[in-house]
Amino acid sequence: MKARIRLRSGGKLDLLVRDVSPIGFMVDRLGWNPEPDDRVLAQLEGLGFQPATVVWVEDGQAGIAFEQLLHEVVLDQLK
């Protein structure tokens, strides 16, 4: 699955999602150097853009948390 990330600068990235849960998701951050607490808009396939925050960055990956949890029904449709 891919995630589209809109940055505050106006840029957009398409990143590979490695894991997704109701609270957020983990991506490979190739070509992107986010910092914890960076705010973004995140879109998973089939969903609209959601406000989110980078919560961690480590070893070529980043964890992104949604402002509002994904409902379990929505999460099931993504998997």
Short mmCIF file of N, CA and C in Angstrom, two decimals:
data_model
loop_
_atom_site.label_atom_id
_atom_site.label_comp_id
_atom_site.label_asym_id
_atom_site.label_seq_id
_atom_site.Cartn_x
_atom_site.Cartn_y
_atom_site.Cartn_z
N MET A 1 0.85 -1.16 0.00
CA MET A 1 0.00 0.00 0.00
C MET A 1 0.90 1.23 0.00
N LYS A 2 0.41 2.29 -0.62
CA LYS A 2 1.13 3.56 -0.66
C LYS A 2 0.39 4.60 0.17
N ALA A 3 1.15 5.55 0.67
CA ALA A 3 0.59 6.71 1.35
C ALA A 3 1.06 7.94 0.60
N ARG A 4 0.17 8.88 0.40
CA ARG A 4 0.56 10.17 -0.17
C ARG A 4 0.66 11.15 1.00
N ILE A 5 1.78 11.83 1.07
CA ILE A 5 2.04 12.79 2.15
C ILE A 5 2.13 14.18 1.55
N ARG A 6 1.34 15.10 2.10
CA ARG A 6 1.44 16.52 1.71
C ARG A 6 2.20 17.23 2.82
N LEU A 7 3.26 17.90 2.41
CA LEU A 7 4.11 18.61 3.35
C LEU A 7 3.63 20.05 3.50
N ARG A 8 4.03 20.70 4.58
CA ARG A 8 3.66 22.11 4.80
C ARG A 8 4.22 23.00 3.70
N SER A 9 5.31 22.58 3.09
CA SER A 9 5.92 23.34 2.00
C SER A 9 5.10 23.27 0.72
N GLY A 10 4.12 22.37 0.69
CA GLY A 10 3.30 22.18 -0.50
C GLY A 10 3.73 20.97 -1.32
N GLY A 11 4.87 20.39 -0.99
CA GLY A 11 5.34 19.22 -1.70
C GLY A 11 4.50 17.98 -1.39
N LYS A 12 4.57 17.00 -2.29
CA LYS A 12 3.85 15.74 -2.10
C LYS A 12 4.83 14.59 -2.28
N LEU A 13 4.63 13.56 -1.49
CA LEU A 13 5.45 12.34 -1.58
C LEU A 13 4.54 11.14 -1.62
N ASP A 14 4.92 10.11 -2.35
CA ASP A 14 4.26 8.82 -2.30
C ASP A 14 5.23 7.85 -1.66
N LEU A 15 4.84 7.29 -0.52
CA LEU A 15 5.73 6.42 0.25
C LEU A 15 5.10 5.06 0.48
N LEU A 16 5.95 4.04 0.59
CA LEU A 16 5.50 2.68 0.83
C LEU A 16 5.13 2.51 2.30
N VAL A 17 3.91 2.03 2.55
CA VAL A 17 3.44 1.77 3.92
C VAL A 17 3.88 0.37 4.33
N ARG A 18 4.53 0.28 5.49
CA ARG A 18 4.98 -1.01 6.02
C ARG A 18 4.03 -1.60 7.04
N ASP A 19 3.28 -0.73 7.72
CA ASP A 19 2.35 -1.20 8.76
C ASP A 19 1.31 -0.11 8.97
N VAL A 20 0.09 -0.52 9.29
CA VAL A 20 -0.98 0.44 9.55
C VAL A 20 -1.81 -0.05 10.73
N SER A 21 -2.26 0.89 11.56
CA SER A 21 -3.09 0.58 12.72
C SER A 21 -4.10 1.71 12.88
N PRO A 22 -5.03 1.60 13.81
CA PRO A 22 -5.99 2.69 13.99
C PRO A 22 -5.34 4.03 14.36
N ILE A 23 -4.18 3.98 14.99
CA ILE A 23 -3.56 5.24 15.43
C ILE A 23 -2.61 5.86 14.40
N GLY A 24 -2.16 5.08 13.42
CA GLY A 24 -1.24 5.62 12.44
C GLY A 24 -0.61 4.55 11.58
N PHE A 25 0.55 4.90 11.00
CA PHE A 25 1.20 3.96 10.09
C PHE A 25 2.70 4.23 10.04
N MET A 26 3.42 3.24 9.51
CA MET A 26 4.87 3.33 9.35
C MET A 26 5.18 3.30 7.86
N VAL A 27 6.08 4.18 7.42
CA VAL A 27 6.47 4.24 6.02
C VAL A 27 7.98 4.14 5.87
N ASP A 28 8.40 3.70 4.68
CA ASP A 28 9.79 3.86 4.28
C ASP A 28 9.92 5.31 3.86
N ARG A 29 10.90 6.02 4.40
CA ARG A 29 11.00 7.47 4.16
C ARG A 29 12.06 7.83 3.12
N LEU A 30 12.22 7.00 2.11
CA LEU A 30 13.22 7.24 1.08
C LEU A 30 13.06 8.63 0.47
N GLY A 31 14.12 9.42 0.51
CA GLY A 31 14.10 10.75 -0.07
C GLY A 31 13.38 11.79 0.77
N TRP A 32 13.00 11.45 1.97
CA TRP A 32 12.28 12.38 2.86
C TRP A 32 12.98 12.38 4.20
N ASN A 33 13.24 13.54 4.76
CA ASN A 33 13.92 13.67 6.04
C ASN A 33 13.04 14.39 7.05
N PRO A 34 11.98 13.72 7.51
CA PRO A 34 11.09 14.37 8.48
C PRO A 34 11.73 14.43 9.86
N GLU A 35 11.18 15.28 10.68
CA GLU A 35 11.56 15.40 12.09
C GLU A 35 10.34 15.05 12.94
N PRO A 36 10.53 14.46 14.12
CA PRO A 36 9.40 14.26 15.02
C PRO A 36 8.67 15.58 15.26
N ASP A 37 7.37 15.51 15.34
CA ASP A 37 6.46 16.64 15.52
C ASP A 37 6.16 17.39 14.23
N ASP A 38 6.74 17.00 13.08
CA ASP A 38 6.35 17.60 11.81
C ASP A 38 4.89 17.25 11.54
N ARG A 39 4.11 18.26 11.17
CA ARG A 39 2.70 18.03 10.84
C ARG A 39 2.56 17.89 9.33
N VAL A 40 1.75 16.91 8.91
CA VAL A 40 1.53 16.62 7.50
C VAL A 40 0.06 16.30 7.28
N LEU A 41 -0.32 16.20 6.02
CA LEU A 41 -1.59 15.60 5.64
C LEU A 41 -1.26 14.26 5.01
N ALA A 42 -1.92 13.21 5.46
CA ALA A 42 -1.61 11.86 5.01
C ALA A 42 -2.84 11.23 4.37
N GLN A 43 -2.63 10.57 3.24
CA GLN A 43 -3.72 9.90 2.55
C GLN A 43 -3.33 8.46 2.26
N LEU A 44 -4.08 7.53 2.79
CA LEU A 44 -3.91 6.13 2.45
C LEU A 44 -4.84 5.81 1.30
N GLU A 45 -4.50 4.78 0.53
CA GLU A 45 -5.27 4.44 -0.67
C GLU A 45 -6.75 4.28 -0.33
N GLY A 46 -7.60 4.99 -1.07
CA GLY A 46 -9.04 4.88 -0.88
C GLY A 46 -9.62 5.82 0.16
N LEU A 47 -8.78 6.59 0.84
CA LEU A 47 -9.24 7.52 1.87
C LEU A 47 -8.87 8.95 1.49
N GLY A 48 -9.52 9.90 2.13
CA GLY A 48 -9.16 11.30 1.95
C GLY A 48 -7.95 11.65 2.80
N PHE A 49 -7.45 12.86 2.62
CA PHE A 49 -6.30 13.32 3.40
C PHE A 49 -6.72 13.53 4.85
N GLN A 50 -5.85 13.09 5.78
CA GLN A 50 -6.08 13.21 7.21
C GLN A 50 -4.93 13.98 7.84
N PRO A 51 -5.22 14.91 8.76
CA PRO A 51 -4.13 15.56 9.49
C PRO A 51 -3.37 14.52 10.32
N ALA A 52 -2.06 14.64 10.32
CA ALA A 52 -1.22 13.68 11.03
C ALA A 52 0.08 14.33 11.47
N THR A 53 0.80 13.61 12.34
CA THR A 53 2.06 14.11 12.89
C THR A 53 3.11 13.01 12.85
N VAL A 54 4.32 13.36 12.45
CA VAL A 54 5.44 12.42 12.52
C VAL A 54 5.78 12.23 14.00
N VAL A 55 5.81 10.98 14.46
CA VAL A 55 6.09 10.73 15.88
C VAL A 55 7.48 10.14 16.10
N TRP A 56 8.03 9.48 15.11
CA TRP A 56 9.39 8.97 15.24
C TRP A 56 10.02 8.79 13.86
N VAL A 57 11.35 8.81 13.83
CA VAL A 57 12.14 8.61 12.61
C VAL A 57 13.33 7.76 13.00
N GLU A 58 13.50 6.64 12.29
CA GLU A 58 14.60 5.73 12.64
C GLU A 58 14.88 4.77 11.49
N ASP A 59 16.17 4.54 11.20
CA ASP A 59 16.60 3.52 10.25
C ASP A 59 15.83 3.53 8.94
N GLY A 60 15.67 4.68 8.32
CA GLY A 60 15.02 4.75 7.02
C GLY A 60 13.51 4.64 7.05
N GLN A 61 12.93 4.70 8.24
CA GLN A 61 11.48 4.61 8.36
C GLN A 61 10.98 5.74 9.25
N ALA A 62 9.66 5.99 9.16
CA ALA A 62 9.04 7.01 10.00
C ALA A 62 7.68 6.52 10.45
N GLY A 63 7.31 6.88 11.67
CA GLY A 63 5.99 6.58 12.21
C GLY A 63 5.14 7.85 12.19
N ILE A 64 3.94 7.72 11.67
CA ILE A 64 3.04 8.86 11.51
C ILE A 64 1.73 8.54 12.23
N ALA A 65 1.30 9.45 13.10
CA ALA A 65 0.08 9.26 13.88
C ALA A 65 -1.03 10.17 13.34
N PHE A 66 -2.20 9.59 13.17
CA PHE A 66 -3.38 10.37 12.76
C PHE A 66 -3.87 11.22 13.91
N GLU A 67 -4.46 12.38 13.60
CA GLU A 67 -5.09 13.18 14.65
C GLU A 67 -6.33 12.49 15.18
N GLN A 68 -7.07 11.82 14.28
CA GLN A 68 -8.25 11.06 14.69
C GLN A 68 -8.03 9.61 14.32
N LEU A 69 -8.33 8.72 15.24
CA LEU A 69 -8.15 7.29 15.00
C LEU A 69 -8.98 6.83 13.81
N LEU A 70 -8.44 5.84 13.09
CA LEU A 70 -9.22 5.19 12.03
C LEU A 70 -10.19 4.22 12.66
N HIS A 71 -11.41 4.22 12.18
CA HIS A 71 -12.40 3.27 12.64
C HIS A 71 -11.99 1.87 12.18
N GLU A 72 -12.27 0.86 12.98
CA GLU A 72 -11.88 -0.52 12.65
C GLU A 72 -12.43 -0.98 11.30
N VAL A 73 -13.64 -0.56 10.94
CA VAL A 73 -14.22 -0.94 9.65
C VAL A 73 -13.37 -0.37 8.51
N VAL A 74 -12.95 0.88 8.66
CA VAL A 74 -12.09 1.50 7.63
C VAL A 74 -10.76 0.78 7.56
N LEU A 75 -10.18 0.47 8.70
CA LEU A 75 -8.90 -0.24 8.75
C LEU A 75 -9.01 -1.60 8.07
N ASP A 76 -10.09 -2.33 8.29
CA ASP A 76 -10.28 -3.64 7.66
C ASP A 76 -10.32 -3.51 6.14
N GLN A 77 -10.88 -2.44 5.62
CA GLN A 77 -10.96 -2.23 4.17
C GLN A 77 -9.59 -1.96 3.58
N LEU A 78 -8.68 -1.41 4.37
CA LEU A 78 -7.33 -1.11 3.88
C LEU A 78 -6.46 -2.34 3.77
N LYS A 79 -6.72 -3.33 4.58
CA LYS A 79 -5.85 -4.51 4.62
C LYS A 79 -6.18 -5.51 3.56
#
